[in-house]
Tab-separated table of C-alpha atoms in Angstrom:
chain	number	residue	atom	x	y	z
S	1	MET	CA	-7.403	9.837	6.928
S	2	GLY	CA	-4.555	9.006	9.865
S	3	GLU	CA	-6.379	11.868	12.134
S	4	GLU	CA	-9.264	11.590	13.951
S	5	ILE	CA	-12.204	13.619	12.820
S	6	GLY	CA	-14.936	15.567	14.629
S	7	SER	CA	-17.855	13.889	13.487
S	8	GLU	CA	-19.400	10.510	11.352
S	9	TYR	CA	-22.845	12.313	10.143
S	10	PHE	CA	-23.287	15.007	7.313
S	11	THR	CA	-25.460	16.607	5.458
S	12	PRO	CA	-25.822	17.853	2.039
S	13	GLU	CA	-24.924	21.677	3.221
S	14	ASP	CA	-21.851	19.795	4.771
S	15	ARG	CA	-20.963	18.300	1.332
S	16	GLU	CA	-21.695	21.577	-0.574
S	17	ARG	CA	-19.320	23.117	2.000
S	18	PHE	CA	-16.344	20.323	1.468
S	19	ARG	CA	-16.863	20.719	-2.367
S	20	ARG	CA	-16.065	24.676	-2.546
S	21	ALA	CA	-13.182	24.043	-0.148
S	22	LEU	CA	-11.725	21.010	-1.796
S	23	ALA	CA	-11.658	23.212	-5.368
S	24	HIS	CA	-9.780	26.099	-3.693
S	25	GLU	CA	-7.664	24.153	-2.376
S	26	THR	CA	-6.828	22.836	-5.359
S	27	ASP	CA	-6.543	25.562	-7.341
S	28	LEU	CA	-3.917	26.472	-4.500
S	29	LEU	CA	-2.021	23.207	-5.254
S	30	LEU	CA	-1.848	23.875	-8.882
S	31	THR	CA	-0.706	27.288	-8.558
S	32	TRP	CA	1.918	26.313	-6.245
S	33	LEU	CA	2.838	23.504	-8.743
S	34	ASP	CA	3.477	25.861	-11.648
S	35	SER	CA	5.520	28.494	-9.466
S	36	HIS	CA	8.252	25.658	-8.166
S	37	ARG	CA	8.060	23.732	-11.160
S	38	ASP	CA	11.477	24.547	-11.592
S	39	THR	CA	12.779	24.139	-8.152
S	40	PRO	CA	16.074	22.274	-8.164
S	41	ARG	CA	15.375	18.651	-6.810
S	42	GLY	CA	16.878	18.225	-2.972
S	43	PRO	CA	18.058	14.857	-1.474
S	44	THR	CA	15.066	12.287	-1.620
S	45	THR	CA	13.493	11.774	1.208
S	46	LEU	CA	12.249	8.135	2.595
S	47	GLY	CA	9.750	7.469	4.951
S	48	PHE	CA	7.972	3.500	5.503
S	49	GLU	CA	4.580	2.208	7.006
S	50	ILE	CA	4.138	-1.294	7.886
S	51	GLU	CA	0.938	-2.436	8.679
S	52	ALA	CA	0.971	-5.578	11.167
S	53	TRP	CA	-1.161	-7.909	13.289
S	54	LEU	CA	-1.349	-8.679	16.326
S	55	CYS	CA	-1.844	-12.361	17.369
S	56	ASP	CA	-2.370	-14.942	20.176
S	57	ALA	CA	-0.203	-18.047	20.591
S	58	GLU	CA	-1.942	-19.820	17.984
S	59	GLY	CA	-1.539	-17.095	15.392
S	60	ARG	CA	-5.138	-15.960	15.669
S	61	ALA	CA	-6.104	-12.367	15.529
S	62	LEU	CA	-6.193	-10.463	18.887
S	63	ALA	CA	-7.910	-7.274	18.824
S	64	GLU	CA	-6.063	-5.354	21.509
S	65	ASN	CA	-5.059	-2.124	19.167
S	66	ASP	CA	-5.650	-0.133	22.234
S	67	ALA	CA	-3.913	-1.803	25.104
S	68	PHE	CA	-0.989	-2.073	22.459
S	69	LEU	CA	-0.696	1.583	22.069
S	70	GLU	CA	-0.845	2.600	25.303
S	71	ALA	CA	2.051	-0.333	26.361
S	72	MET	CA	3.652	1.051	23.272
S	73	ASP	CA	3.684	4.518	24.038
S	74	SER	CA	5.428	6.018	20.658
S	75	PRO	CA	4.495	8.464	18.226
S	76	LEU	CA	5.384	6.028	15.089
S	77	VAL	CA	2.545	3.427	15.907
S	78	SER	CA	-0.820	3.782	15.321
S	79	ARG	CA	-4.597	2.086	14.770
S	80	GLU	CA	-5.479	0.638	11.863
S	81	LEU	CA	-9.325	-0.370	10.632
S	82	ALA	CA	-9.404	-3.388	12.964
S	83	ARG	CA	-8.659	-3.948	16.332
S	84	PHE	CA	-6.415	-6.224	15.587
S	85	ASN	CA	-4.056	-4.452	13.150
S	86	VAL	CA	-1.684	-1.729	14.152
S	87	GLU	CA	0.563	0.893	12.075
S	88	LEU	CA	4.394	1.001	12.493
S	89	ASN	CA	6.253	4.147	11.070
S	90	THR	CA	9.836	5.139	10.725
S	91	SER	CA	11.049	8.359	10.811
S	92	VAL	CA	11.910	10.358	7.639
S	93	PHE	CA	15.604	9.538	6.219
S	94	THR	CA	17.692	10.983	3.393
S	95	ALA	CA	18.571	8.336	0.765
S	96	GLY	CA	22.616	8.601	0.545
S	97	PRO	CA	25.366	6.649	2.567
S	98	GLY	CA	24.336	4.347	5.239
S	99	CYS	CA	20.725	4.980	5.171
S	100	PHE	CA	19.271	1.575	4.578
S	101	THR	CA	21.723	0.524	7.723
S	102	ALA	CA	19.710	3.154	9.631
S	103	ILE	CA	16.163	2.612	8.621
S	104	LEU	CA	16.416	-1.387	9.020
S	105	GLN	CA	18.250	-0.686	12.746
S	106	GLU	CA	15.188	1.660	13.475
S	107	LEU	CA	12.778	-0.973	12.665
S	108	ARG	CA	14.478	-3.592	14.443
S	109	ASP	CA	13.795	-1.508	17.675
S	110	THR	CA	10.443	-0.781	16.406
S	111	VAL	CA	9.207	-4.511	16.183
S	112	LYS	CA	11.182	-5.220	19.263
S	113	ARG	CA	9.724	-2.772	21.694
S	114	ALA	CA	6.398	-3.951	19.215
S	115	ASP	CA	6.731	-6.890	20.928
S	116	ARG	CA	7.470	-6.505	24.330
S	117	ALA	CA	3.765	-4.003	24.447
S	118	ALA	CA	1.970	-6.956	22.911
S	119	ALA	CA	3.760	-9.670	25.437
S	120	ARG	CA	1.714	-7.537	27.944
S	121	PHE	CA	-1.425	-9.277	26.879
S	122	ASN	CA	0.281	-12.512	25.623
S	123	GLY	CA	0.322	-11.637	22.386
S	124	GLY	CA	3.021	-10.685	19.371
S	125	ILE	CA	3.330	-9.303	16.065
S	126	LEU	CA	2.812	-10.572	13.036
S	127	MET	CA	4.269	-8.610	9.708
S	128	ALA	CA	2.009	-10.738	6.574
S	129	GLY	CA	0.138	-9.740	3.819
S	130	SER	CA	-2.988	-11.206	4.884
S	131	LEU	CA	-3.644	-13.657	8.188
S	132	ALA	CA	-4.651	-17.256	6.942
S	133	THR	CA	-6.103	-17.873	10.345
S	134	LEU	CA	-8.715	-15.471	10.254
S	135	PRO	CA	-12.707	-16.163	9.550
S	136	PRO	CA	-14.561	-13.898	7.609
S	137	GLU	CA	-16.982	-13.589	10.963
S	138	GLU	CA	-14.164	-12.009	12.973
S	139	LEU	CA	-14.162	-9.199	10.574
S	140	GLY	CA	-17.151	-7.269	11.625
S	141	GLN	CA	-17.897	-3.483	13.089
S	142	HIS	CA	-17.619	-5.400	16.638
S	143	ARG	CA	-13.838	-6.192	15.731
S	144	MET	CA	-13.803	-1.940	14.102
S	145	SER	CA	-11.391	-0.056	15.940
S	146	PRO	CA	-13.498	2.601	17.363
S	147	GLN	CA	-12.551	6.065	16.464
S	148	ALA	CA	-15.503	8.280	14.368
S	149	ARG	CA	-13.308	8.272	11.071
S	150	PHE	CA	-13.550	4.508	10.791
S	151	ARG	CA	-17.950	4.393	11.147
S	152	ALA	CA	-18.239	7.477	9.032
S	153	LEU	CA	-16.099	5.779	6.231
S	154	ASN	CA	-17.451	2.689	6.365
S	155	GLU	CA	-21.385	4.558	6.230
S	156	ALA	CA	-19.942	6.675	3.445
S	157	VAL	CA	-18.948	3.505	1.287
S	158	LEU	CA	-22.260	1.633	2.081
S	159	GLU	CA	-24.182	4.964	1.267
S	160	ASN	CA	-22.714	5.176	-2.109
S	161	ARG	CA	-23.428	1.543	-2.388
S	162	ALA	CA	-27.026	1.897	-1.852
S	163	ARG	CA	-26.464	-0.297	0.855
S	164	ARG	CA	-25.641	-2.816	-1.227
S	165	PRO	CA	-23.385	-5.503	0.269
S	166	LEU	CA	-19.527	-5.639	-0.811
S	167	HIS	CA	-18.910	-8.452	-2.788
S	168	VAL	CA	-16.053	-10.425	-3.404
S	169	ASP	CA	-14.990	-12.576	-6.353
S	170	ILE	CA	-11.712	-13.575	-7.009
S	171	ARG	CA	-10.863	-16.263	-9.013
S	172	GLY	CA	-7.405	-17.573	-8.415
S	173	ARG	CA	-6.312	-21.024	-8.000
S	174	GLU	CA	-9.765	-21.463	-6.258
S	175	HIS	CA	-12.281	-20.137	-6.474
S	176	LEU	CA	-13.640	-17.166	-3.810
S	177	LEU	CA	-17.355	-15.686	-3.361
S	178	HIS	CA	-18.279	-13.847	-0.509
S	179	ASP	CA	-20.802	-11.090	0.527
S	180	HIS	CA	-20.101	-8.666	3.117
S	181	ASP	CA	-22.065	-6.035	5.274
S	182	ASP	CA	-19.075	-3.707	5.959
S	183	VAL	CA	-15.811	-2.766	4.955
S	184	MET	CA	-13.968	-4.712	7.219
S	185	LEU	CA	-12.578	-6.467	4.895
S	186	GLU	CA	-10.600	-3.854	4.290
S	187	ALA	CA	-8.478	-4.881	7.294
S	188	LEU	CA	-7.656	-8.639	5.524
S	189	ALA	CA	-5.052	-6.854	2.963
S	190	THR	CA	-1.882	-5.580	5.253
S	191	SER	CA	0.610	-3.454	3.456
S	192	PHE	CA	4.200	-2.395	3.161
S	193	GLN	CA	4.087	1.108	2.388
S	194	VAL	CA	7.458	3.501	1.089
S	195	HIS	CA	7.271	6.953	0.867
S	196	ILE	CA	9.694	8.276	-1.439
S	197	GLY	CA	10.073	12.311	-1.746
S	198	CYS	CA	9.821	13.729	-5.047
S	199	ALA	CA	10.300	17.698	-6.693
S	200	PRO	CA	7.423	19.684	-8.026
S	201	GLY	CA	8.651	19.922	-11.083
S	202	GLU	CA	9.204	16.134	-11.813
S	203	ALA	CA	6.600	14.612	-9.730
S	204	HIS	CA	4.589	13.074	-12.320
S	205	ARG	CA	7.345	11.396	-13.643
S	206	SER	CA	8.294	9.845	-10.426
S	207	LEU	CA	4.884	8.652	-10.381
S	208	ASN	CA	4.643	7.636	-13.905
S	209	ALA	CA	8.120	5.543	-12.803
S	210	ALA	CA	6.399	4.091	-10.026
S	211	MET	CA	3.258	2.357	-12.208
S	212	VAL	CA	5.892	1.034	-14.199
S	213	ALA	CA	8.280	-0.355	-11.470
S	214	SER	CA	4.769	-1.894	-9.822
S	215	ALA	CA	4.734	-5.158	-11.800
S	216	PRO	CA	7.968	-6.556	-11.493
S	217	VAL	CA	8.523	-5.337	-7.892
S	218	LEU	CA	5.737	-6.952	-7.100
S	219	ALA	CA	5.975	-10.006	-8.989
S	220	ALA	CA	9.167	-10.684	-6.916
S	221	ALA	CA	7.318	-9.772	-3.398
S	222	GLY	CA	4.124	-12.039	-3.593
S	223	ASN	CA	3.378	-13.117	0.431
S	224	SER	CA	-0.461	-13.085	0.486
S	225	PRO	CA	-1.668	-16.955	-1.304
S	226	TYR	CA	-4.530	-17.552	1.107
S	227	LEU	CA	-7.808	-15.926	2.234
S	228	PHE	CA	-10.553	-17.174	3.563
S	229	GLY	CA	-9.352	-20.972	3.385
S	230	HIS	CA	-9.140	-20.302	-0.027
S	231	GLU	CA	-6.034	-20.029	-2.399
S	232	LEU	CA	-5.874	-17.818	-4.482
S	233	TRP	CA	-3.512	-14.873	-6.314
S	234	GLU	CA	0.382	-14.369	-5.166
S	235	GLU	CA	-0.998	-11.268	-4.100
S	236	SER	CA	-4.455	-12.190	-2.827
S	237	ARG	CA	-4.426	-8.503	-1.490
S	238	ILE	CA	-4.736	-6.571	-4.791
S	239	PRO	CA	-8.149	-7.869	-6.256
S	240	LEU	CA	-9.476	-8.090	-2.094
S	241	PHE	CA	-8.774	-4.917	-1.477
S	242	GLU	CA	-9.783	-3.132	-4.866
S	243	GLN	CA	-13.211	-4.686	-3.847
S	244	ALA	CA	-13.605	-4.214	-0.448
S	245	VAL	CA	-13.827	-0.598	-0.403
S	246	GLU	CA	-15.736	-0.158	-3.824
S	247	SER	CA	-18.055	2.405	-3.352
S	248	GLY	CA	-19.181	1.841	-7.300
S	249	GLY	CA	-20.549	4.960	-7.630
S	250	PHE	CA	-24.440	3.531	-6.763
S	251	ALA	CA	-25.509	6.801	-5.470
S	252	ASP	CA	-23.670	9.828	-7.689
S	253	SER	CA	-23.263	7.903	-11.023
S	254	ALA	CA	-23.807	10.841	-13.064
S	255	ARG	CA	-20.113	11.514	-11.217
S	256	GLY	CA	-18.254	8.845	-12.634
S	257	PRO	CA	-17.239	6.619	-11.158
S	258	ILE	CA	-13.679	5.745	-11.291
S	259	ARG	CA	-12.631	3.011	-8.619
S	260	ARG	CA	-11.781	4.367	-5.830
S	261	VAL	CA	-9.341	1.254	-5.344
S	262	THR	CA	-7.202	1.628	-8.596
S	263	PHE	CA	-3.666	1.460	-10.686
S	264	GLY	CA	-4.947	4.968	-11.961
S	265	SER	CA	-6.418	5.973	-15.217
S	266	GLY	CA	-3.170	6.800	-17.433
S	267	TYR	CA	-0.083	8.113	-17.197
S	268	LEU	CA	0.418	11.981	-16.448
S	269	HIS	CA	1.987	14.567	-18.942
S	270	GLN	CA	2.720	17.784	-17.282
S	271	SER	CA	2.274	17.554	-13.761
S	272	VAL	CA	1.608	16.015	-11.168
S	273	GLY	CA	-1.974	18.565	-10.826
S	274	GLU	CA	-3.723	15.967	-12.754
S	275	LEU	CA	-4.666	13.435	-10.567
S	276	PHE	CA	-5.754	16.096	-8.098
S	277	ARG	CA	-7.801	17.689	-10.785
S	278	GLU	CA	-9.147	14.309	-11.812
S	279	ASN	CA	-9.820	13.883	-7.723
S	280	ARG	CA	-11.739	17.445	-7.438
S	281	ASP	CA	-13.927	16.231	-10.286
S	282	HIS	CA	-14.348	12.645	-10.998
S	283	PHE	CA	-14.728	11.377	-7.093
S	284	PRO	CA	-17.696	12.163	-4.854
S	285	VAL	CA	-16.943	13.595	-1.272
S	286	MET	CA	-16.497	10.643	1.103
S	287	LEU	CA	-15.927	12.607	4.741
S	288	PRO	CA	-17.322	15.604	4.266
S	289	VAL	CA	-15.440	17.037	7.217
S	290	ASP	CA	-15.928	20.570	8.510
S	291	LEU	CA	-12.024	21.110	9.034
S	292	GLN	CA	-10.531	24.445	11.603
S	293	HIS	CA	-7.924	24.890	8.532
S	294	PRO	CA	-6.726	27.917	7.011
S	295	PRO	CA	-6.993	26.756	2.827
S	296	GLU	CA	-3.532	27.230	2.659
S	297	ASP	CA	-2.734	24.072	4.658
S	298	LEU	CA	-4.758	22.024	1.967
S	299	ALA	CA	-6.168	19.797	4.404
S	300	HIS	CA	-9.659	19.088	2.545
S	301	LEU	CA	-7.309	18.508	-0.516
S	302	ALA	CA	-5.248	15.860	1.801
S	303	LEU	CA	-8.645	13.975	3.332
S	304	HIS	CA	-9.987	13.469	-0.146
S	305	ASN	CA	-6.817	12.445	-0.988
S	306	GLY	CA	-6.611	9.632	1.513
S	307	THR	CA	-9.965	7.944	0.315
S	308	ILE	CA	-8.647	7.588	-3.328
S	309	TRP	CA	-6.682	4.582	-2.962
S	310	ARG	CA	-4.257	4.136	-6.221
S	311	TRP	CA	-1.790	1.860	-6.023
S	312	ASN	CA	0.502	4.715	-6.529
S	313	ARG	CA	-0.419	8.266	-4.730
S	314	PRO	CA	0.621	11.428	-4.936
S	315	ILE	CA	0.500	12.841	-1.164
S	316	VAL	CA	1.062	16.241	-0.752
S	317	GLY	CA	2.193	17.434	3.001
S	318	THR	CA	2.085	20.682	4.700
S	319	ASP	CA	4.794	21.700	7.750
S	320	ALA	CA	4.765	23.363	10.515
S	321	GLY	CA	5.838	26.278	8.413
S	322	GLY	CA	3.392	26.169	5.972
S	323	ARG	CA	5.880	24.719	2.897
S	324	HIS	CA	4.505	22.514	0.973
S	325	HIS	CA	6.311	19.004	-0.089
S	326	LEU	CA	5.228	15.839	-2.576
S	327	ARG	CA	5.538	12.542	-2.318
S	328	VAL	CA	4.924	9.112	-3.849
S	329	GLU	CA	3.630	6.547	-2.364
S	330	PHE	CA	4.315	2.993	-3.426
S	331	ARG	CA	1.372	1.194	-1.849
S	332	CYS	CA	1.455	-2.153	-3.755
S	333	LEU	CA	3.817	-3.878	-1.452
S	334	PRO	CA	2.816	-7.073	1.310
S	335	ALA	CA	3.885	-6.735	4.926
S	336	GLY	CA	6.551	-8.950	5.456
S	337	PRO	CA	7.931	-11.489	4.804
S	338	SER	CA	11.090	-10.397	6.905
S	339	LEU	CA	12.298	-6.928	7.703
S	340	ILE	CA	15.191	-7.120	5.502
S	341	ASP	CA	12.842	-8.450	2.960
S	342	MET	CA	10.880	-5.800	2.778
S	343	LEU	CA	13.391	-3.744	2.837
S	344	ALA	CA	15.214	-5.334	-0.535
S	345	ASN	CA	11.864	-4.428	-2.164
S	346	ALA	CA	11.881	-0.817	-0.633
S	347	ALA	CA	15.589	-0.717	-2.816
S	348	PHE	CA	14.207	-2.550	-5.673
S	349	ALA	CA	11.490	-0.667	-6.164
S	350	LEU	CA	13.496	2.607	-5.142
S	351	GLY	CA	16.250	2.057	-7.517
S	352	LEU	CA	13.971	1.128	-10.658
S	353	ILE	CA	11.876	4.446	-10.205
S	354	GLU	CA	14.930	6.696	-9.960
S	355	TRP	CA	16.431	4.546	-13.510
S	356	LEU	CA	13.070	5.650	-14.895
S	357	ARG	CA	12.474	8.976	-13.894
S	358	ASP	CA	15.441	10.295	-15.599
S	359	ALA	CA	15.165	7.777	-18.367
S	360	PRO	CA	13.751	8.821	-22.022
S	361	GLY	CA	9.801	8.518	-21.977
S	362	ASP	CA	9.151	10.921	-18.997
S	363	GLY	CA	9.412	7.895	-16.525
S	364	THR	CA	7.234	5.615	-18.612
S	365	ALA	CA	10.727	3.569	-20.294
S	366	HIS	CA	8.034	3.879	-23.554
S	367	THR	CA	5.954	1.133	-21.825
S	368	PRO	CA	2.268	2.002	-22.816
S	369	PHE	CA	0.197	2.466	-20.231
S	370	ALA	CA	-2.614	-0.534	-20.943
S	371	GLU	CA	0.535	-2.710	-20.482
S	372	ALA	CA	1.879	-1.346	-17.421
S	373	ARG	CA	-1.433	-2.148	-16.044
S	374	ASP	CA	-1.591	-5.868	-17.721
S	375	ASN	CA	1.441	-6.354	-16.316
S	376	PHE	CA	0.648	-5.024	-12.431
S	377	TYR	CA	-2.397	-7.589	-12.344
S	378	HIS	CA	-0.529	-10.401	-14.121
S	379	ALA	CA	2.107	-9.907	-11.408
S	380	ALA	CA	-0.022	-9.632	-8.555
S	381	ARG	CA	-2.154	-13.302	-9.800
S	382	GLU	CA	1.062	-15.103	-11.028
S	383	GLY	CA	3.781	-13.704	-9.135
S	384	LEU	CA	7.555	-14.743	-10.641
S	385	HIS	CA	5.298	-17.132	-13.096
S	386	ALA	CA	3.779	-13.922	-14.905
S	387	ARG	CA	5.289	-13.040	-17.999
S	388	LEU	CA	5.669	-9.357	-18.417
S	389	ARG	CA	6.047	-6.542	-21.004
S	390	TRP	CA	8.875	-3.946	-20.668
S	391	GLY	CA	9.194	-0.827	-22.826
S	392	HIS	CA	6.442	-2.401	-25.383
S	393	ALA	CA	8.930	-5.240	-26.003
S	394	ASP	CA	7.667	-8.835	-26.657
S	395	PRO	CA	6.649	-10.425	-22.936
S	396	LEU	CA	9.405	-12.161	-20.941
S	397	PRO	CA	9.433	-14.722	-18.185
S	398	ALA	CA	9.576	-12.201	-14.791
S	399	PRO	CA	12.564	-13.802	-13.304
S	400	ARG	CA	14.580	-13.116	-16.771
S	401	LEU	CA	13.196	-9.616	-17.149
S	402	ILE	CA	14.128	-8.704	-13.395
S	403	ARG	CA	17.810	-10.659	-13.380
S	404	HIS	CA	19.050	-9.450	-16.764
S	405	GLN	CA	17.421	-6.076	-17.202
S	406	LEU	CA	15.680	-4.278	-14.061
S	407	LEU	CA	18.021	-5.284	-11.274
S	408	PRO	CA	21.103	-3.600	-13.347
S	409	ARG	CA	18.783	-0.653	-13.977
S	410	ALA	CA	17.705	-0.699	-9.881
S	411	ALA	CA	21.783	-0.525	-9.290
S	412	GLU	CA	22.198	2.237	-11.406
S	413	GLY	CA	19.348	4.441	-9.286
S	414	LEU	CA	20.515	3.793	-6.276
S	415	GLU	CA	23.995	4.191	-7.527
S	416	ASN	CA	22.933	7.786	-8.573
S	417	LEU	CA	21.114	8.072	-4.971
S	418	GLU	CA	24.854	7.458	-3.529
S	419	ILE	CA	23.632	4.187	-1.546
S	420	ASP	CA	26.298	2.460	-0.175
S	421	PRO	CA	27.663	-0.057	-2.723
S	422	GLY	CA	27.626	-2.814	0.294
S	423	GLU	CA	23.964	-2.077	0.785
S	424	ARG	CA	22.985	-2.172	-2.496
S	425	ASP	CA	24.084	-5.025	-3.480
S	426	ALA	CA	23.698	-6.706	-0.152
S	427	LEU	CA	19.442	-5.567	-0.710
S	428	LEU	CA	19.195	-6.271	-4.499
S	429	GLY	CA	21.499	-9.635	-4.154
S	430	ILE	CA	18.308	-10.670	-1.721
S	431	ILE	CA	16.507	-9.865	-5.110
S	432	ALA	CA	18.306	-11.517	-7.217
S	433	ALA	CA	18.701	-15.078	-4.513
S	434	ARG	CA	14.838	-14.973	-4.519
S	435	VAL	CA	14.342	-14.881	-7.817
S	436	ASP	CA	16.704	-17.520	-8.394
S	437	SER	CA	15.207	-19.652	-5.786
S	438	GLY	CA	11.667	-18.926	-6.776
S	439	GLN	CA	10.748	-18.358	-3.429
S	440	THR	CA	8.717	-15.651	-2.521
S	441	GLY	CA	7.130	-15.350	0.502
S	442	SER	CA	3.597	-16.586	-1.321
S	443	VAL	CA	5.506	-19.522	-2.638
S	444	TRP	CA	6.788	-20.319	1.017
S	445	GLN	CA	4.020	-20.676	2.368
S	446	ARG	CA	2.266	-22.397	-0.564
S	447	ARG	CA	4.876	-25.259	-0.177
S	448	TRP	CA	4.202	-25.140	3.383
S	449	VAL	CA	0.637	-26.034	2.916
S	450	ALA	CA	1.377	-28.714	0.444
S	451	ARG	CA	3.766	-30.432	2.715
S	452	HIS	CA	1.708	-30.351	6.456
S	453	GLY	CA	-2.155	-29.867	5.270
S	454	ARG	CA	-4.486	-26.944	5.775
S	455	ASP	CA	-3.127	-26.218	9.335
S	456	TRP	CA	-3.299	-22.421	8.812
S	457	ALA	CA	-2.608	-22.445	12.653
S	458	GLY	CA	0.269	-24.342	12.402
S	459	LEU	CA	1.167	-22.404	9.151
S	460	VAL	CA	0.997	-18.764	11.171
S	461	ARG	CA	3.099	-20.294	13.902
S	462	ALA	CA	6.162	-21.592	11.059
S	463	TYR	CA	5.389	-18.294	9.273
S	464	ARG	CA	6.194	-16.435	12.358
S	465	GLY	CA	9.015	-18.474	13.829
S	466	TRP	CA	11.380	-17.900	10.609
S	467	GLN	CA	10.204	-14.125	10.791
S	468	ASN	CA	11.476	-14.012	14.262
S	469	THR	CA	14.896	-15.141	12.723
S	470	GLY	CA	15.321	-12.271	10.724
S	471	ALA	CA	16.221	-14.268	7.888
S	472	PRO	CA	15.329	-13.620	3.953
S	473	VAL	CA	12.107	-15.812	2.863
S	474	HIS	CA	14.324	-17.614	-0.175
S	475	THR	CA	15.978	-19.244	2.766
S	476	TRP	CA	13.528	-20.415	4.939
S	477	GLY	CA	13.240	-23.992	5.245
S	478	LEU	CA	9.699	-26.282	5.683
């Protein structure tokens, strides 16, 4: 979905041509996966994406991403759906000694450059899961980035919904009911995405592990308690995004529907190819673009996969030499509160996924899928107050499970990746301190509002001030 497309209007013939290409490329991928089943594991690669806000001095959204990109002039930065959002990317790193120090330094440099670029139009960068100052009327097509792919996606979602408005219904501490006429609601949910490279023969175990790890990592990482002035979940992004682009299968109900934003439909058994079969067989094509690529590039398969937003998603890439590579996209984390918090979340996820992948249970630690899925939504709703199951045992309070069982396992996983002990202990120590204090980003925001009232601009200013110190959120004051 990151590349521009040449058209935003499609015919039935376009859809049939795309489906044929998708079917052929899916067969090619399945053949490649089967032939590389025994390829030995190489070094684990890491990459990251931060979806960030452009804001003015009062913490209001600033619709200037074109000017920002021109000022930034960097291949590591790209547009997002809304004109007040941008994506900050990292280089690809190899997990091992010194990697997190190098990642943090690159991110600091990128954010510093981004702030300087935004300052040219009296703006700044904010990394947060949602923006408390943003009213619904700012989320319209007049604030959509002007690329054809965004207009085409909007049209495809509405067409599949028979032009019915997107309906948001989130029950948290308060109840948000809202109807919206376009997919711009998606822009209110900004994330920190972790990409973990994996070998073909073990990618299914890595994806299973990511699903199981999602709940405890998310429980310790909540940063999105407010939407449109309502106090909702610890991670309100999760239900919002699931409802913001829900096509619902209205126009093509004979083929499904399976929700396009979802935790998933089950664990994988033998190959990550099972998900790409599911993509082909159960998800109507949304963007039947005429891609001028040879089948071996898997371009249609990649584009179609980019319109299915599982919280843990397999990604197939093809390099300039025609070689394919696989990675797991861990998509559930919010942006913010600080760079070091995000890296701590990433280290916790990476270590736990590494440990789970090689433990008995095919990456699942014998946790039934239904329990992993329920854990995920409990964690999103309740954060560190959630009770989570692990390995089909009795549910435990999230802090106890994380502190006594999962952080030691994550440490073991990071040790297997040869992460420096100092980096490992510092990053996992941030998770431990956050759990012990009970202060996630969401908790800090709610505590600030409890003290100062629902001054959304004041909340964003205070949040940005602390974020700019670089300190982890468990140390933030009110």
